[in-house]
C-alpha angles and dihedrals in degrees: 000000000000091000090050092051094050090046089053091049092051091048090050092052092049090051091051091050091049092049091048090053096046098043120103121280114287113275116269090233089065098043092045128277093272094057094098128174089264090057093045090052095044116114116249108187095324101324130073121251089244093052091050092049091050091048092053091049094048099040106029097035095230122154114254094255092053092044090053090049094049095048091043090055096046093048100028097159093056109020098026095108089062091070108108089213096044114129119239112272091250090056095055106101118178110232102189142305135266124258139161112290122248108309093044096253123116100175107100144032124327111246131184132201090257130017111328115245115206145144122227112228100198094172094065107093100179136056090234090055091050092051092046092052091050090047090053093053116074091202093055109099099171142359133216120208126189132178128177135145094355092308119117132189132189122190122187109204123206097184124076111265111233100179146351122247119214116260114217108232094014124236094121126104134182123203125183127209117246122191121206112242117229114241115261115264110248115238118261119256090249092054091047092051091049092051092049092049091048092050091048092050091049091050092050091051 
């Protein structure tokens, strides 16, 4: 009898997973107003955003909102609008790009002058997702991504990276955020004239 009960429970769970996978795409109201049918059907590396969301729900057991957020982070360029917490497109302001830290080498571990401060984002399974998450956080100054033997790691660093330490076996990269500096505002004609007159008076004295 006990075996029959457990067999029934397992069958019930499998049925629920199957129904969760086959049901229609998650409602736009859950995945954020901008997660339209066109976004849900868009291809993200071979599978639609909707298919990926359903897979996460069925296989990882996440609520729809969290599944939308995870898929939206990993495939930000395509499924990003499905994130419930995603800012409106007009509010997204690029704040720089990512380049190799001082020294010009990106292969290795991110290291700071003092003790490195970082947060591990274990849910991000792709390098693009790791970079996108760092880009979205103003406090994130660099990210470290590693992948080896099916294991991935994403670190979001909040301290300036001063150098990169070698990683035995490779597979680890460190990229630092760089923000473009606005050109200096040229002095006004009046200020220039005043400076010239002051310099001339000093020279005459």
